[in-house]
Amino acid sequence: MPLRDSATGQVTKEYSIADLRDAACLMRGYNLVALCAAGSGHAGGTLSIMDIAAALYLHVANHDPKNPNWPDRDRILWSAGHKAPALYVSLGMAGFCPVEDIVTLRKLGSPFQGHPHWLKLPGVEVSSGSLGQGLSIAVGMALAARIDQKSHKIFCLMGDGEQQEGQVWEAAMEAGHYHLDNIIAVIDCNRLQIDGYVKDVMNVQPLVSKYADFGWDILRIDGHNMSEIVDAFDRARLSSGRPVVILADTVKGKGVSFMEGQPGWHGKAPNREELDKTLNELGLAGRIPVEELLAKAKAWQAEATRALDARMPRFSRDYWWNADPATMQVKMEPTRKGFGGALAENGDDERVVCIGLDISGSITIADFYAGHPERANRWISMGIAEQSATAAAAGFAREGKLPVLGSYATFSAARNLDQLRVSVCYSNLNVLVAGAHAGVSVGADGATHQALEDLFAMCGLPNMVVVVPCDAIETRKATRHLLLDHVGPKYIRFAREATPIVTDESTPFVFGKANLIRLRAEGAEFAGAFEARLAEDCANEHEDLSIIACGPMVPEAMRAAWILKHEFGYETRILNMHTLKPIDSEAVIRAARETGIIVTAEEHQIGALAGIITSSRELYGTRVITSAIGVKDRFGDSGAPWELVKELQVSAEHIAETAIELMSTKRQHAEHFVHA
Ligand SMILES: Cc1ncc(C[n+]2csc(CCOP(=O)(O)OP(=O)(O)O)c2C)c(N)n1
């Protein structure tokens, strides 16, 4: 059943098995070019699913590219949203969008987001990226079709690692219970996930008997044999009374010798040289206009950069990081390194147990056991199962262990919110939760992976304490403190991208006590020009204004202070509010009373920091003007992390612009601002 014209019911294009094989090969090529142009993305899984995708989009599914919302179309859901580029090239080949445009993948403003967003691209059925949710959506769609007496099918593409998510099994149970024979699930059984082989990370086999027990029919095929794929879909369509799952045996990285079966190629893109090799191996040299496509990607990027810079607040010169090698120079390191460093240093404590959630290397929790085989029994891999792992951490804590779990903050502090609330916080158990890759720092992955709401939730949980360190050094100190000294539920939030190092070993870090930072004199490098001390040890210097910041916004606040001094002569008091909960109220009140202006700066939806500060009861009656920098009630976007800092208006320039406005208000009402 191929591509159709929805108006006439006529078939618009027929693909033979040989055509499909050729199309899949070409799709692999376009996929790799897009990944190369993006500089990031998932090569392994997009290549393993490609033959199935080609069959589905070009031959099996009943759909019409000219009428993507045709009510009678078959629905195709990509539960494994990280395979988005394979979805995009499928849509491109089927005619839903120009295949040449996919090369703008993961760039700011592109409809080809790092993970699919149905509101940005016709043909994408649902937004995905958080694994394990697609089959539940399919259940809803299948039941809706039944109510509406429609006969279309709902296809749902999943990974084998994804089967570790408990939600998959809730959906499998529902589909079996309701005899949803309009669901055809496909599992891309490439046997690998991020941390290694599925069987080692968290075995999901035998899938056959699991699905059978839930009332499904099972087909097992070679996921690279086009005849078998097409035949399986034909048979699945005929199923009556039972949902069908196709277990497709595949090879991760299929088609490219140096990617096949290599875990390292899960979330990696080929560079230019590697791209040429892949295209040669696929026999595609000369068939894809690579140079033209890469030029298109470059042009998109240039325009995105131009438009973004045009929207930035302007000053007499460029104050961006490292723009002026004499003054704005900083070392950059990802804050996550501090987390892993602290676990490595303090992991000998026999009570420490680290829980892996299949993203262990990049969030650095793996540093706990790297080079320490004696710690192997305290490294517990739980797979992609954040909810159960969170409650398991509560179990460890109840037995006197010091459990640490971490993932992307969206998965370790959102997906598992109820487990955190009841099993961890209500029980007041000693669990350290790491919100890694938080904020905009995952950049090109896009909105699904950018935690911009986690601090609301974590600060809102009774008993939970929350620390958001400002650089890698402070992250190491904070992790150590939380791990060994603080007893109770605790959340530490850090980032993926390298950010400026603005503290050193001698900078104080006292849990619950803000540091006060002041610009003193220009040093050899940016950070050296500032002095940081415990706020409670600092006398009032009658600064013009205060900026209260946490996490990666502390360096931005420092840069804003620099701009304000150089452009306007204003003196700024910066509070590094690394501990968001409990907040250092004394430092806040003093900042309000002694400067009369507070600008809060958070790399998060506005309100986690701003809400705590401005709702402080002790501020009642204090004459203070406040404003908040942060994300303004919107989702993020794919783009480079530093582009997103600009796009979401959380840069030093935005802080400085706001501070200038508040200074002008303060001057207009000068008589009210006579300070201590
Ligand atoms: C809920 C959730 N947890 C973690 C991740 C991060 N993540 C992205 S892909 C992936 C591994 C997926 O493995 P698998 O399902 O086997 O896919 P494949 O190997 O085919 O790419 C993980 C853990 C995520 N996207 N969603």
XYZ file of C-alpha atoms and ligand atoms in Angstrom:
702
model
C 0.000 0.000 0.000
C 2.081 2.945 -1.236
C 1.873 6.751 -1.303
C -1.591 7.921 -2.275
C -3.478 10.960 -3.460
C -5.963 11.405 -0.630
C -8.487 13.143 -2.898
C -8.735 10.390 -5.527
C -7.394 7.387 -3.637
C -4.966 6.859 -6.528
C -1.506 5.482 -5.928
C 0.993 8.237 -6.729
C 4.199 6.249 -6.701
C 5.040 2.541 -6.618
C 8.311 1.282 -5.156
C 9.617 -2.191 -5.920
C 11.769 -4.010 -3.385
C 14.855 -2.973 -5.373
C 13.656 0.662 -5.410
C 13.161 0.554 -1.655
C 16.652 -0.824 -1.119
C 18.075 1.944 -3.235
C 15.963 4.584 -1.481
C 17.135 3.365 1.934
C 20.728 3.666 0.791
C 20.173 7.197 -0.486
C 18.374 8.087 2.749
C 21.378 6.879 4.744
C 23.513 9.250 2.696
C 21.282 12.308 3.184
C 21.038 11.421 6.865
C 24.816 11.401 7.245
C 25.260 14.661 5.349
C 22.728 16.335 7.662
C 24.468 14.937 10.743
C 27.817 16.139 9.440
C 26.437 19.627 8.778
C 24.877 19.706 12.254
C 28.074 18.508 13.916
C 26.021 16.391 16.321
C 23.211 13.863 16.329
C 22.684 10.122 16.320
C 24.381 8.167 13.575
C 24.040 4.633 14.986
C 20.283 4.352 15.484
C 19.327 6.353 12.396
C 21.287 3.901 10.248
C 19.842 0.810 11.937
C 16.226 1.906 11.424
C 16.639 3.194 7.854
C 15.500 0.139 5.881
C 12.354 -0.088 7.976
C 11.769 3.657 7.624
C 12.130 3.488 3.844
C 9.657 0.605 3.592
C 7.193 2.300 5.909
C 7.182 5.761 4.366
C 7.546 4.827 0.701
C 5.583 1.599 0.453
C 3.675 0.479 3.535
C 1.944 3.535 4.979
C -1.172 4.963 3.466
C -0.462 8.661 3.426
C -0.365 11.692 1.186
C 2.496 14.192 1.337
C 0.253 16.853 -0.195
C -2.292 16.382 2.563
C -0.291 15.514 5.681
C -3.308 15.810 7.949
C -5.532 13.565 5.863
C -7.794 12.052 8.574
C -7.599 8.555 7.087
C -3.818 8.423 6.876
C -1.802 5.845 8.749
C 0.027 7.403 11.689
C 3.743 6.806 12.207
C 5.074 7.646 15.661
C 8.779 7.889 16.417
C 8.886 7.036 20.075
C 12.682 6.942 19.773
C 12.837 10.660 19.005
C 16.628 10.747 18.805
C 16.283 9.061 15.402
C 14.681 12.262 14.103
C 17.035 12.615 11.099
C 15.842 9.231 9.814
C 12.271 10.470 10.168
C 13.154 13.660 8.299
C 14.805 11.914 5.367
C 11.822 9.572 5.212
C 9.505 12.558 4.957
C 11.847 14.125 2.416
C 11.927 11.033 0.192
C 8.156 10.649 0.438
C 7.694 14.268 -0.637
C 6.497 15.888 2.585
C 9.413 18.336 2.528
C 12.403 19.005 0.254
C 15.055 16.435 1.131
C 17.720 19.106 0.538
C 16.383 21.225 3.415
C 17.126 18.561 6.012
C 20.732 19.702 6.027
C 19.645 22.573 8.332
C 19.155 19.879 10.975
C 19.615 21.058 14.591
C 20.302 24.660 13.622
C 18.579 27.565 15.301
C 15.088 28.106 13.888
C 15.161 24.999 11.700
C 12.001 22.896 11.464
C 14.382 19.933 11.642
C 14.831 20.013 15.399
C 17.198 17.693 17.240
C 14.148 15.744 18.339
C 10.948 15.883 16.300
C 8.332 18.548 16.931
C 5.039 18.027 15.146
C 4.176 21.734 15.286
C 7.255 22.615 13.236
C 7.106 20.096 10.408
C 4.116 18.650 8.535
C 4.246 14.879 8.496
C 5.649 14.565 12.011
C 2.816 13.011 13.998
C 3.925 13.705 17.555
C 6.730 15.442 19.413
C 9.120 13.033 21.107
C 12.567 12.770 22.666
C 11.805 11.501 26.134
C 11.971 7.761 25.535
C 9.139 5.388 26.299
C 6.176 7.644 25.620
C 5.298 6.810 22.019
C 3.461 3.553 22.587
C 1.132 5.227 25.087
C 0.328 7.919 22.510
C -0.317 5.128 20.009
C -2.801 3.569 22.455
C -4.668 6.871 22.675
C -4.713 7.260 18.899
C -5.809 3.651 18.406
C -8.686 3.999 20.839
C -9.698 7.300 19.203
C -9.713 5.564 15.808
C -11.929 2.857 17.254
C -14.389 5.436 18.624
C -14.431 7.163 15.215
C -14.733 3.831 13.387
C -11.618 4.513 11.342
C -9.535 1.749 9.856
C -6.104 3.378 9.636
C -3.107 1.855 11.413
C -0.837 3.393 14.030
C 2.826 2.452 13.644
C 5.135 3.054 16.582
C 8.920 2.862 16.244
C 10.895 2.102 19.401
C 14.411 1.061 20.383
C 15.346 -2.075 22.301
C 17.027 -0.073 25.068
C 13.835 1.952 25.228
C 12.026 -1.199 26.363
C 13.586 -0.571 29.776
C 11.150 2.269 30.402
C 8.295 0.978 32.559
C 5.820 3.121 30.646
C 6.350 0.956 27.570
C 4.915 -1.977 29.510
C 1.964 -0.019 30.813
C 1.144 0.814 27.193
C 1.753 -2.776 26.070
C -0.694 -3.926 28.731
C -3.288 -1.379 27.620
C -2.970 -2.298 23.946
C -3.360 -5.978 24.817
C -6.250 -5.342 27.171
C -8.163 -3.362 24.547
C -7.218 -5.736 21.696
C -5.858 -2.800 19.701
C -5.225 -4.543 16.399
C -4.746 -1.130 14.774
C -1.344 -0.780 16.481
C 1.783 -2.096 14.767
C 4.863 -1.530 16.910
C 8.392 -1.968 15.591
C 11.399 -2.493 17.831
C 14.772 -1.680 16.324
C 16.693 -4.504 18.003
C 20.243 -3.335 17.357
C 21.298 -4.681 20.788
C 23.133 -1.488 21.747
C 22.213 1.557 23.789
C 24.449 4.365 25.074
C 26.283 2.636 27.917
C 26.865 -0.568 25.928
C 24.977 -3.749 25.123
C 21.334 -3.791 26.203
C 21.847 -7.224 27.772
C 24.571 -5.798 30.047
C 23.045 -2.411 30.838
C 19.643 -3.895 31.742
C 18.485 -6.998 29.978
C 15.073 -6.720 28.337
C 14.961 -10.156 26.747
C 12.979 -12.225 26.129
C 10.799 -9.622 24.419
C 8.844 -12.308 22.561
C 7.280 -13.851 25.638
C 6.806 -10.497 27.374
C 4.745 -9.062 24.510
C 2.973 -12.393 24.017
C 1.921 -12.427 27.663
C 0.388 -8.993 27.217
C -1.709 -10.307 24.332
C 0.346 -9.219 21.324
C 1.210 -11.058 18.138
C 4.933 -11.100 17.432
C 6.839 -11.145 14.164
C 10.602 -11.504 14.126
C 12.517 -10.337 11.053
C 15.890 -9.319 9.708
C 15.467 -5.545 9.829
C 17.783 -5.064 6.846
C 16.085 -7.533 4.522
C 13.656 -5.440 2.506
C 11.460 -8.351 1.402
C 11.115 -9.556 4.967
C 10.308 -6.048 6.179
C 7.579 -5.494 3.601
C 6.183 -8.976 4.131
C 6.052 -8.451 7.923
C 4.164 -5.178 7.542
C 1.724 -6.864 5.122
C 1.089 -9.648 7.630
C 0.795 -7.231 10.547
C -1.922 -5.317 8.717
C -4.043 -8.471 8.627
C -3.958 -9.051 12.373
C -7.347 -9.247 14.002
C -8.025 -8.745 17.698
C -4.396 -8.346 18.780
C -1.782 -5.606 18.471
C 1.345 -6.646 16.590
C 4.970 -6.031 17.428
C 7.695 -6.543 14.832
C 11.016 -7.393 16.416
C 13.527 -6.294 13.802
C 17.061 -7.583 14.234
C 19.323 -4.782 13.057
C 22.877 -3.545 13.235
C 23.587 -0.186 14.817
C 25.414 1.991 12.289
C 24.327 -0.308 9.418
C 26.017 0.375 6.095
C 29.164 2.069 7.379
C 31.949 -0.309 8.371
C 33.480 1.889 11.064
C 30.111 2.644 12.671
C 28.591 -0.830 12.631
C 28.171 -2.276 16.125
C 30.150 0.566 17.715
C 28.546 2.051 20.872
C 30.662 5.186 20.376
C 28.628 6.102 17.292
C 25.331 6.244 19.183
C 25.268 10.005 19.569
C 27.985 11.171 17.244
C 28.106 12.795 13.812
C 30.742 12.153 11.151
C 33.200 14.922 10.395
C 33.789 15.975 6.782
C 36.453 13.368 6.136
C 34.409 10.598 7.725
C 31.389 11.694 5.721
C 33.233 11.115 2.461
C 34.226 7.654 3.629
C 30.627 6.811 4.558
C 29.310 7.989 1.195
C 31.959 5.985 -0.652
C 31.121 2.874 1.322
C 27.436 3.340 0.587
C 28.257 3.703 -3.109
C 26.774 7.183 -3.121
C 29.774 9.226 -4.274
C 28.425 11.668 -6.829
C 24.760 10.873 -6.158
C 24.271 13.430 -3.400
C 25.214 17.102 -3.995
C 27.250 17.244 -0.795
C 28.959 20.599 -1.369
C 25.702 22.266 -2.309
C 23.990 20.852 0.770
C 26.770 21.902 3.127
C 26.710 25.383 1.580
C 22.980 25.514 2.240
C 23.559 24.607 5.890
C 26.232 27.285 6.155
C 23.943 29.915 4.650
C 21.162 29.007 7.088
C 23.608 29.319 9.970
C 24.928 32.666 8.727
C 21.424 34.097 8.523
C 20.466 32.712 11.940
C 23.597 34.274 13.443
C 22.971 37.600 11.745
C 19.333 37.756 12.880
C 20.263 36.744 16.402
C 23.023 39.316 16.716
C 20.706 42.015 15.359
C 18.390 41.369 18.307
C 21.112 41.649 20.947
C 21.427 44.749 23.180
C 24.267 46.940 21.880
C 27.089 48.616 23.745
C 30.079 50.650 22.635
C 32.084 47.485 22.081
C 31.894 43.705 22.097
C 32.086 42.266 25.614
C 31.471 38.610 24.668
C 33.609 35.895 26.238
C 37.147 35.978 24.912
C 36.188 38.748 22.431
C 38.981 40.916 23.791
C 41.969 38.736 24.600
C 43.324 41.376 26.987
C 40.337 41.542 29.302
C 37.490 39.171 28.511
C 39.612 36.049 28.508
C 38.358 33.065 30.514
C 39.083 29.376 30.765
C 36.056 27.265 30.062
C 35.191 23.847 31.410
C 31.878 22.011 31.669
C 30.447 22.045 35.205
C 29.702 18.324 34.815
C 33.435 17.646 35.134
C 33.291 18.844 38.721
C 30.528 16.367 39.496
C 32.459 13.387 38.137
C 35.651 14.632 39.777
C 34.026 14.725 43.211
C 32.554 11.233 42.798
C 35.967 9.896 41.754
C 37.668 11.564 44.742
C 35.129 10.585 47.373
C 33.929 7.254 46.042
C 36.036 5.200 48.449
C 33.429 5.776 51.123
C 31.812 2.353 51.185
C 28.352 3.844 51.617
C 28.436 5.574 48.220
C 26.390 3.803 45.549
C 26.110 5.314 42.056
C 23.163 4.478 39.838
C 23.621 4.558 36.062
C 20.755 5.532 33.765
C 22.356 4.871 30.368
C 23.983 8.234 29.957
C 26.806 7.617 32.363
C 29.849 8.773 30.408
C 28.647 12.152 29.271
C 27.135 13.187 32.604
C 30.420 11.973 34.221
C 28.805 9.750 36.866
C 30.938 6.999 35.294
C 34.019 8.725 36.765
C 32.986 7.071 40.041
C 34.141 3.656 38.838
C 36.540 4.542 36.022
C 39.926 3.209 37.139
C 38.386 1.815 40.331
C 37.494 -1.840 39.762
C 37.043 -2.245 43.535
C 33.982 0.009 43.303
C 32.263 -2.191 40.703
C 29.806 -3.671 43.186
C 28.652 -0.179 44.111
C 28.005 0.820 40.492
C 24.415 -0.168 39.702
C 23.301 0.116 36.090
C 19.518 0.552 35.946
C 19.107 1.319 32.243
C 16.604 3.806 30.878
C 14.260 3.510 33.853
C 14.478 6.763 35.760
C 11.310 6.310 37.792
C 12.116 2.924 39.250
C 15.753 3.923 39.783
C 14.641 6.915 41.855
C 12.573 4.738 44.161
C 15.428 2.210 44.262
C 17.696 5.036 45.412
C 15.224 5.628 48.233
C 15.607 1.937 49.102
C 19.394 2.245 49.189
C 19.136 5.312 51.404
C 16.735 3.591 53.794
C 19.437 0.939 54.251
C 22.075 3.538 55.121
C 23.757 3.863 51.727
C 24.583 7.163 50.000
C 22.890 6.727 46.618
C 23.619 9.069 43.726
C 21.572 9.054 40.558
C 21.789 11.281 37.555
C 20.616 11.832 34.023
C 19.623 14.753 31.845
C 17.834 16.993 34.371
C 14.624 16.529 32.393
C 14.739 12.807 33.168
C 16.237 12.841 36.683
C 14.164 15.716 38.052
C 10.956 15.727 36.033
C 10.091 12.346 34.593
C 10.426 10.831 38.081
C 8.815 13.680 39.977
C 6.318 11.604 41.922
C 8.979 9.100 42.964
C 11.099 12.022 44.162
C 8.144 13.529 45.942
C 6.889 10.477 47.797
C 9.665 7.892 47.994
C 12.517 10.376 48.497
C 11.263 13.691 49.897
C 8.211 12.699 51.925
C 10.331 9.928 53.426
C 13.129 12.483 53.881
C 15.761 10.052 52.595
C 19.386 10.734 51.901
C 19.429 10.643 48.075
C 21.641 12.796 45.863
C 19.963 13.596 42.544
C 22.068 15.051 39.752
C 20.303 17.164 37.149
C 22.899 16.987 34.404
C 22.950 18.716 31.017
C 20.499 21.222 32.503
C 19.301 24.467 30.996
C 20.261 25.342 27.435
C 23.553 23.493 27.558
C 22.417 20.523 25.461
C 21.801 23.010 22.664
C 21.206 21.162 19.440
C 19.254 18.332 21.102
C 16.425 20.843 21.338
C 13.546 21.610 23.668
C 12.778 18.078 24.858
C 16.210 17.785 26.420
C 16.569 21.300 27.820
C 15.506 21.302 31.466
C 14.106 24.766 32.075
C 11.557 23.789 34.710
C 13.437 21.449 37.036
C 14.265 24.072 39.653
C 10.589 24.910 40.190
C 9.899 21.282 40.970
C 12.969 20.622 43.075
C 12.644 23.830 45.105
C 8.961 23.051 45.573
C 9.580 19.702 47.243
C 9.623 19.852 51.050
C 12.891 18.515 52.553
C 14.771 18.854 49.242
C 17.789 21.142 49.194
C 18.937 22.591 45.879
C 22.405 23.639 44.775
C 23.239 25.219 41.405
C 27.005 25.731 41.270
C 28.537 28.351 39.000
C 31.538 26.537 37.514
C 33.341 23.200 37.477
C 35.374 24.003 40.604
C 32.327 24.976 42.616
C 30.482 21.903 41.313
C 33.207 19.685 42.724
C 33.015 21.363 46.135
C 29.210 21.289 46.145
C 29.042 17.625 45.103
C 31.440 16.657 47.845
C 29.473 18.556 50.449
C 26.115 17.165 49.393
C 27.417 13.617 49.065
C 29.165 13.331 52.415
C 28.049 16.141 54.694
C 24.430 16.864 53.914
C 21.863 14.308 55.033
C 18.492 14.317 53.278
C 17.093 14.705 49.767
C 19.422 16.882 47.689
C 19.515 18.130 44.127
C 22.546 19.416 42.266
C 22.100 20.996 38.864
C 24.911 21.356 36.350
C 25.502 21.744 32.640
C 26.949 20.004 29.610
C 28.610 22.815 27.698
C 31.877 24.392 28.799
C 31.270 27.573 30.804
C 33.733 30.071 32.311
C 35.777 29.151 35.358
C 35.238 32.061 37.727
C 36.255 30.583 41.089
C 39.410 28.936 42.349
C 40.290 26.518 45.117
C 40.429 29.311 47.687
C 36.997 30.746 46.863
C 34.684 29.950 49.758
C 31.853 27.506 49.250
C 29.584 27.293 52.257
C 26.292 25.509 51.746
C 23.404 27.946 52.247
C 25.643 31.028 52.251
C 25.887 33.297 49.226
C 29.188 34.615 47.957
C 29.448 38.304 47.237
C 31.436 39.124 44.106
C 32.769 42.564 43.195
C 34.717 43.891 40.240
C 37.958 45.286 41.631
C 40.543 45.867 38.940
C 41.284 44.541 35.518
C 43.536 41.530 35.754
C 45.351 39.449 33.220
C 42.209 37.493 32.692
C 38.584 38.249 33.370
C 38.059 36.202 36.542
C 41.151 37.667 38.199
C 39.567 41.128 38.163
C 36.879 40.062 40.635
C 36.931 39.442 44.357
C 34.620 36.822 45.864
C 33.964 36.456 49.602
C 31.229 35.114 51.802
C 28.488 37.731 51.661
C 28.195 37.781 55.451
C 31.843 38.844 55.721
C 31.442 41.837 53.392
C 30.818 45.431 54.435
C 28.399 47.650 52.545
C 30.142 49.499 49.726
C 27.001 51.330 48.639
C 26.986 49.771 45.205
C 24.488 51.070 42.668
C 22.709 47.772 42.160
C 22.717 44.034 42.905
C 22.529 41.059 40.584
C 21.580 37.775 42.225
C 22.465 34.787 40.077
C 22.980 31.060 40.243
C 24.746 28.464 38.105
C 26.012 29.537 34.682
C 24.347 32.912 35.155
C 26.982 33.882 37.724
C 29.685 34.366 35.059
C 27.094 36.216 32.951
C 26.304 38.454 35.942
C 30.025 39.164 36.307
C 30.256 40.070 32.649
C 27.198 42.309 33.078
C 28.920 44.030 36.017
C 31.919 44.596 33.765
C 29.744 46.141 31.056
C 27.921 48.346 33.571
C 31.195 49.604 35.023
C 32.882 50.249 31.690
C 29.925 51.789 29.917
C 28.231 53.669 32.781
C 30.546 53.644 35.773
C 28.027 51.672 37.847
C 29.220 49.538 40.751
C 27.500 46.158 41.005
C 27.105 43.749 43.891
C 26.844 40.204 42.563
C 25.498 37.481 44.770
C 26.445 33.966 43.733
C 23.375 32.219 45.135
C 24.704 28.702 44.562
C 22.376 27.329 47.220
C 18.880 28.043 46.020
C 17.287 26.176 48.869
C 17.759 27.087 51.673
C 18.318 30.589 50.338
C 20.652 33.028 52.100
C 17.902 35.501 53.081
C 20.264 37.735 54.987
C 22.357 38.383 51.861
C 19.219 39.084 49.837
C 17.818 41.548 52.359
C 21.102 43.371 52.615
C 21.369 43.599 48.840
C 17.881 45.079 48.691
C 18.389 47.546 51.516
C 21.922 48.563 50.610
C 21.560 48.910 46.841
C 17.832 49.350 46.173
C 17.961 47.308 42.962
C 17.907 43.546 42.531
C 18.125 41.877 39.142
C 17.771 38.105 39.392
C 19.433 35.971 36.731
C 18.573 32.311 36.160
C 19.111 29.995 33.205
C 15.621 28.578 33.703
C 12.023 29.703 33.352
C 11.794 32.948 35.300
C 10.656 32.335 38.843
C 12.663 29.566 40.449
C 15.236 32.065 41.708
C 13.191 35.239 41.148
C 10.176 33.803 42.954
C 12.155 32.871 46.043
C 13.865 36.251 46.181
C 10.897 38.503 45.543
C 8.486 36.555 47.725
C 10.834 36.774 50.714
C 8.730 38.081 53.597
C 11.634 39.985 55.083
C 11.656 42.237 52.025
C 8.237 43.694 52.904
C 8.566 47.405 53.400
C 11.996 47.556 51.760
C 12.251 50.015 48.922
C 13.725 47.885 46.191
C 13.187 47.737 42.453
C 13.404 44.237 41.013
C 13.497 42.661 37.625
C 14.124 39.109 36.472
C 16.275 37.654 33.725
C 15.418 34.129 32.665
C 13.436 32.188 30.118
C 10.070 33.787 29.521
C 7.490 30.999 29.521
C 8.580 29.332 26.303
C 10.261 26.116 25.251
C 13.797 26.108 23.983
C 14.921 25.343 20.466
C 17.705 23.506 18.719
C 20.821 25.628 18.400
C 24.319 25.977 19.762
C 24.273 26.527 23.551
C 25.755 30.027 23.288
C 23.233 30.904 20.583
C 20.467 29.845 22.921
C 21.857 32.065 25.660
C 21.179 34.922 23.236
C 17.920 33.548 21.813
C 16.410 32.983 25.267
C 17.699 36.367 26.438
C 19.807 35.130 29.327
C 23.113 36.784 28.413
C 25.128 39.392 30.288
C 24.002 41.916 27.707
C 20.366 41.267 28.636
C 21.172 41.569 32.340
C 23.022 44.840 31.746
C 20.216 46.253 29.617
C 17.700 45.539 32.383
C 19.996 46.943 35.059
C 20.295 50.196 33.120
C 16.518 50.534 32.994
C 16.248 49.944 36.725
C 19.015 52.469 37.387
C 17.078 55.078 35.473
C 13.939 54.340 37.528
C 15.979 54.532 40.712
C 17.373 57.904 39.708
C 13.895 59.234 38.940
C 12.805 58.295 42.447
C 16.081 59.085 44.153
C 14.480 60.533 47.276
C 12.998 57.095 48.133
C 16.334 55.326 47.943
C 18.335 56.550 50.877
C 20.172 53.451 51.975
C 21.780 52.096 55.038
C 13.493 9.145 29.186
C 14.827 9.250 28.520
N 15.917 8.869 29.191
C 17.129 8.985 28.616
C 17.259 9.465 27.348
C 18.635 9.624 26.706
N 18.796 8.649 25.618
C 18.660 8.971 24.320
S 18.871 7.692 23.298
C 19.181 6.638 24.570
C 19.494 5.196 24.310
C 18.412 4.534 23.556
O 18.734 3.219 23.286
P 17.864 2.396 22.250
O 16.431 2.505 22.606
O 18.397 1.021 22.192
O 18.060 3.176 20.902
P 19.158 2.946 19.754
O 20.288 2.176 20.360
O 18.492 2.170 18.695
O 19.548 4.312 19.309
C 19.104 7.329 25.789
C 19.331 6.725 27.115
C 16.081 9.868 26.683
N 16.104 10.394 25.455
N 14.883 9.707 27.285
